[in-house]
């Protein structure tokens, strides 16, 4: 947010969000619509003014987390978990299944717990999006067809419920498109920059 806020009045940026980064991207669009030339959602969560609670429902339905997580209870076992850590099997089967082995090995070595925000009402309030601000920013969604984390069905559901200006598809890539198809991603980002900047 600091970067977008620091842009001069006539400066604009194209922002790119991947995976959960789509939530931060959406908040930046809502807070600074005049500073965002376009927003690119790369197999990312793309909420909208009328699409806010799909994540939990769709993930539960897909079985994404089943058997692949370790909960961390920093506030004691009688309180909700504060973080989740994904195991190496989850990375190998859901996120990096088509990525080069060296990238999977590096990811496993860098595994850290991921915080859980248990105050759902607060999260919904802080990610409240409007047509006037968020909706005024041009959006591009890049589908990754072999993503097992945010599967193609969920990606297309978000697109259908909250249509962006443009949709691009990268075939033969898992969730970590920057490792499986980096040149295609770079090519699409270049095209988007030429068109929207």
Short mmCIF file of C-alpha atoms in Angstrom, two decimals:
data_model
loop_
_atom_site.label_atom_id
_atom_site.label_comp_id
_atom_site.label_asym_id
_atom_site.label_seq_id
_atom_site.Cartn_x
_atom_site.Cartn_y
_atom_site.Cartn_z
CA UNK A 1 0.00 0.00 0.00
CA UNK A 2 2.85 2.37 0.81
CA UNK A 3 4.17 2.18 -2.75
CA UNK A 4 0.81 2.98 -4.34
CA UNK A 5 0.16 5.74 -1.84
CA UNK A 6 3.59 7.26 -2.57
CA UNK A 7 2.89 7.70 -6.30
CA UNK A 8 2.74 11.32 -7.41
CA UNK A 9 -0.69 12.69 -8.42
CA UNK A 10 -0.21 12.04 -12.16
CA UNK A 11 1.67 8.75 -11.75
CA UNK A 12 -0.15 5.46 -12.20
CA UNK A 13 0.94 1.85 -11.84
CA UNK A 14 -0.12 -1.53 -13.13
CA UNK A 15 -0.40 -3.82 -10.12
CA UNK A 16 -0.03 -7.60 -10.29
CA UNK A 17 -1.33 -9.99 -7.63
CA UNK A 18 -0.83 -13.75 -7.42
CA UNK A 19 -2.86 -16.15 -5.27
CA UNK A 20 -3.81 -14.47 -1.97
CA UNK A 21 -2.13 -11.31 -3.32
CA UNK A 22 -5.38 -10.66 -5.14
CA UNK A 23 -6.91 -9.53 -1.85
CA UNK A 24 -4.25 -6.88 -1.24
CA UNK A 25 -4.49 -5.86 -4.88
CA UNK A 26 -8.25 -5.36 -4.48
CA UNK A 27 -7.78 -3.23 -1.36
CA UNK A 28 -5.24 -1.04 -3.20
CA UNK A 29 -7.73 -0.60 -6.06
CA UNK A 30 -10.41 0.49 -3.60
CA UNK A 31 -8.14 2.88 -1.68
CA UNK A 32 -6.27 4.38 -4.66
CA UNK A 33 -8.31 3.90 -7.86
CA UNK A 34 -6.78 6.98 -9.52
CA UNK A 35 -3.27 5.61 -9.04
CA UNK A 36 -3.90 2.16 -10.55
CA UNK A 37 -3.84 2.00 -14.33
CA UNK A 38 -4.80 -1.69 -14.33
CA UNK A 39 -4.85 -4.65 -11.97
CA UNK A 40 -3.67 -8.09 -13.06
CA UNK A 41 -4.94 -11.12 -11.13
CA UNK A 42 -2.64 -14.08 -11.83
CA UNK A 43 -4.61 -17.15 -10.70
CA UNK A 44 -5.47 -14.91 -7.76
CA UNK A 45 -8.41 -14.30 -5.49
CA UNK A 46 -10.55 -11.66 -7.17
CA UNK A 47 -13.31 -10.49 -4.86
CA UNK A 48 -15.70 -7.79 -5.97
CA UNK A 49 -18.50 -5.57 -4.73
CA UNK A 50 -20.93 -8.51 -4.91
CA UNK A 51 -18.47 -11.41 -4.57
CA UNK A 52 -16.98 -11.62 -1.09
CA UNK A 53 -17.59 -14.94 0.65
CA UNK A 54 -16.73 -17.44 -2.08
CA UNK A 55 -13.32 -18.47 -0.70
CA UNK A 56 -14.35 -20.60 2.27
CA UNK A 57 -17.31 -22.18 0.47
CA UNK A 58 -15.38 -23.06 -2.68
CA UNK A 59 -12.26 -24.31 -0.87
CA UNK A 60 -14.37 -26.50 1.39
CA UNK A 61 -16.19 -27.91 -1.62
CA UNK A 62 -12.95 -28.61 -3.51
CA UNK A 63 -11.25 -30.36 -0.56
CA UNK A 64 -8.17 -28.18 -1.14
CA UNK A 65 -6.96 -28.25 2.46
CA UNK A 66 -7.93 -31.82 3.34
CA UNK A 67 -5.03 -33.64 4.99
CA UNK A 68 -2.39 -31.12 3.95
CA UNK A 69 -2.18 -28.70 6.85
CA UNK A 70 -0.89 -28.36 10.37
CA UNK A 71 -2.67 -25.85 12.59
CA UNK A 72 -0.74 -23.72 15.07
CA UNK A 73 -2.43 -22.60 18.29
CA UNK A 74 -0.38 -19.68 19.66
CA UNK A 75 -3.23 -18.70 22.01
CA UNK A 76 -3.73 -22.20 23.39
CA UNK A 77 -5.60 -25.32 22.22
CA UNK A 78 -8.97 -24.03 23.46
CA UNK A 79 -8.82 -21.02 21.12
CA UNK A 80 -9.05 -20.88 17.34
CA UNK A 81 -5.83 -21.59 15.44
CA UNK A 82 -3.65 -18.56 14.71
CA UNK A 83 -1.70 -19.97 11.77
CA UNK A 84 -1.53 -22.88 9.38
CA UNK A 85 1.53 -24.53 7.92
CA UNK A 86 1.28 -26.41 4.66
CA UNK A 87 3.25 -29.61 4.41
CA UNK A 88 5.61 -30.71 1.64
CA UNK A 89 2.98 -33.08 0.20
CA UNK A 90 0.59 -30.19 -0.29
CA UNK A 91 3.22 -28.13 -2.05
CA UNK A 92 4.12 -31.06 -4.30
CA UNK A 93 0.54 -32.00 -5.20
CA UNK A 94 -1.39 -28.71 -5.10
CA UNK A 95 1.00 -25.84 -5.78
CA UNK A 96 4.19 -27.03 -7.52
CA UNK A 97 3.05 -30.25 -9.24
CA UNK A 98 4.35 -29.08 -12.66
CA UNK A 99 7.17 -26.84 -11.43
CA UNK A 100 10.86 -27.72 -11.74
CA UNK A 101 11.99 -29.94 -8.81
CA UNK A 102 14.57 -27.35 -7.69
CA UNK A 103 11.80 -24.76 -7.18
CA UNK A 104 9.74 -27.23 -5.15
CA UNK A 105 12.81 -28.10 -3.03
CA UNK A 106 13.48 -24.41 -2.37
CA UNK A 107 9.83 -23.80 -1.45
CA UNK A 108 9.86 -26.71 1.00
CA UNK A 109 13.04 -25.36 2.63
CA UNK A 110 11.42 -21.94 3.05
CA UNK A 111 8.07 -23.11 4.48
CA UNK A 112 6.70 -20.79 7.14
CA UNK A 113 3.35 -20.68 8.96
CA UNK A 114 0.63 -18.65 7.27
CA UNK A 115 -1.46 -16.45 9.61
CA UNK A 116 -5.17 -17.12 9.93
CA UNK A 117 -7.48 -14.17 10.40
CA UNK A 118 -10.24 -15.48 12.66
CA UNK A 119 -12.27 -12.26 12.77
CA UNK A 120 -14.20 -12.84 9.56
CA UNK A 121 -16.40 -9.78 10.04
CA UNK A 122 -13.34 -7.54 10.37
CA UNK A 123 -11.78 -9.06 7.24
CA UNK A 124 -15.02 -8.54 5.29
CA UNK A 125 -15.22 -4.95 6.49
CA UNK A 126 -11.62 -4.17 5.56
CA UNK A 127 -12.04 -5.74 2.13
CA UNK A 128 -15.33 -3.99 1.34
CA UNK A 129 -15.19 -3.02 -2.32
CA UNK A 130 -17.30 -0.53 -4.25
CA UNK A 131 -18.26 -0.19 -7.91
CA UNK A 132 -17.25 3.48 -7.82
CA UNK A 133 -13.65 2.86 -6.72
CA UNK A 134 -12.62 -0.79 -7.15
CA UNK A 135 -15.01 -1.10 -10.09
CA UNK A 136 -13.46 1.85 -11.92
CA UNK A 137 -10.05 0.12 -12.28
CA UNK A 138 -9.44 -2.01 -15.36
CA UNK A 139 -8.80 -5.65 -14.51
CA UNK A 140 -7.16 -8.56 -16.30
CA UNK A 141 -7.37 -12.14 -15.02
CA UNK A 142 -4.78 -14.75 -16.03
CA UNK A 143 -6.09 -18.31 -15.73
CA UNK A 144 -3.65 -21.14 -14.98
CA UNK A 145 -5.38 -24.26 -16.26
CA UNK A 146 -3.62 -26.89 -14.11
CA UNK A 147 -3.75 -24.95 -10.83
CA UNK A 148 -4.80 -27.31 -8.03
CA UNK A 149 -4.81 -24.58 -5.37
CA UNK A 150 -7.26 -22.18 -7.03
CA UNK A 151 -8.58 -24.63 -9.57
CA UNK A 152 -9.78 -23.55 -12.99
CA UNK A 153 -13.41 -23.94 -11.93
CA UNK A 154 -12.97 -21.46 -9.08
CA UNK A 155 -11.01 -19.09 -11.32
CA UNK A 156 -13.83 -19.15 -13.90
CA UNK A 157 -16.45 -18.75 -11.16
CA UNK A 158 -14.77 -15.54 -9.96
CA UNK A 159 -14.55 -14.30 -13.57
CA UNK A 160 -18.21 -15.09 -14.22
CA UNK A 161 -19.40 -13.43 -11.01
CA UNK A 162 -17.09 -10.41 -11.28
CA UNK A 163 -16.13 -10.03 -14.98
CA UNK A 164 -12.76 -8.36 -15.64
CA UNK A 165 -11.98 -6.35 -18.77
CA UNK A 166 -9.88 -9.16 -20.19
CA UNK A 167 -9.11 -12.84 -19.55
CA UNK A 168 -5.95 -14.63 -20.64
CA UNK A 169 -5.17 -18.34 -20.26
CA UNK A 170 -1.81 -20.01 -19.72
CA UNK A 171 -2.09 -23.71 -20.46
CA UNK A 172 0.07 -26.37 -18.85
CA UNK A 173 0.88 -24.51 -15.66
CA UNK A 174 0.31 -25.14 -11.98
CA UNK A 175 -0.32 -22.49 -9.32
CA UNK A 176 3.29 -21.31 -9.51
CA UNK A 177 3.12 -20.01 -13.08
CA UNK A 178 6.27 -17.92 -12.58
CA UNK A 179 8.21 -21.21 -12.41
CA UNK A 180 6.30 -23.41 -14.86
CA UNK A 181 5.67 -20.91 -17.68
CA UNK A 182 7.71 -17.78 -16.88
CA UNK A 183 8.18 -16.66 -20.50
CA UNK A 184 4.46 -16.87 -21.27
CA UNK A 185 3.64 -14.94 -18.10
CA UNK A 186 6.25 -12.32 -18.97
CA UNK A 187 4.82 -12.06 -22.50
CA UNK A 188 1.29 -11.52 -21.19
CA UNK A 189 2.45 -8.93 -18.66
CA UNK A 190 4.26 -7.08 -21.45
CA UNK A 191 1.10 -7.07 -23.59
CA UNK A 192 -0.95 -5.83 -20.66
CA UNK A 193 1.55 -3.05 -19.93
CA UNK A 194 1.46 -1.88 -23.56
CA UNK A 195 -2.33 -1.88 -23.63
CA UNK A 196 -3.19 -0.39 -20.25
CA UNK A 197 -0.31 1.89 -19.23
#
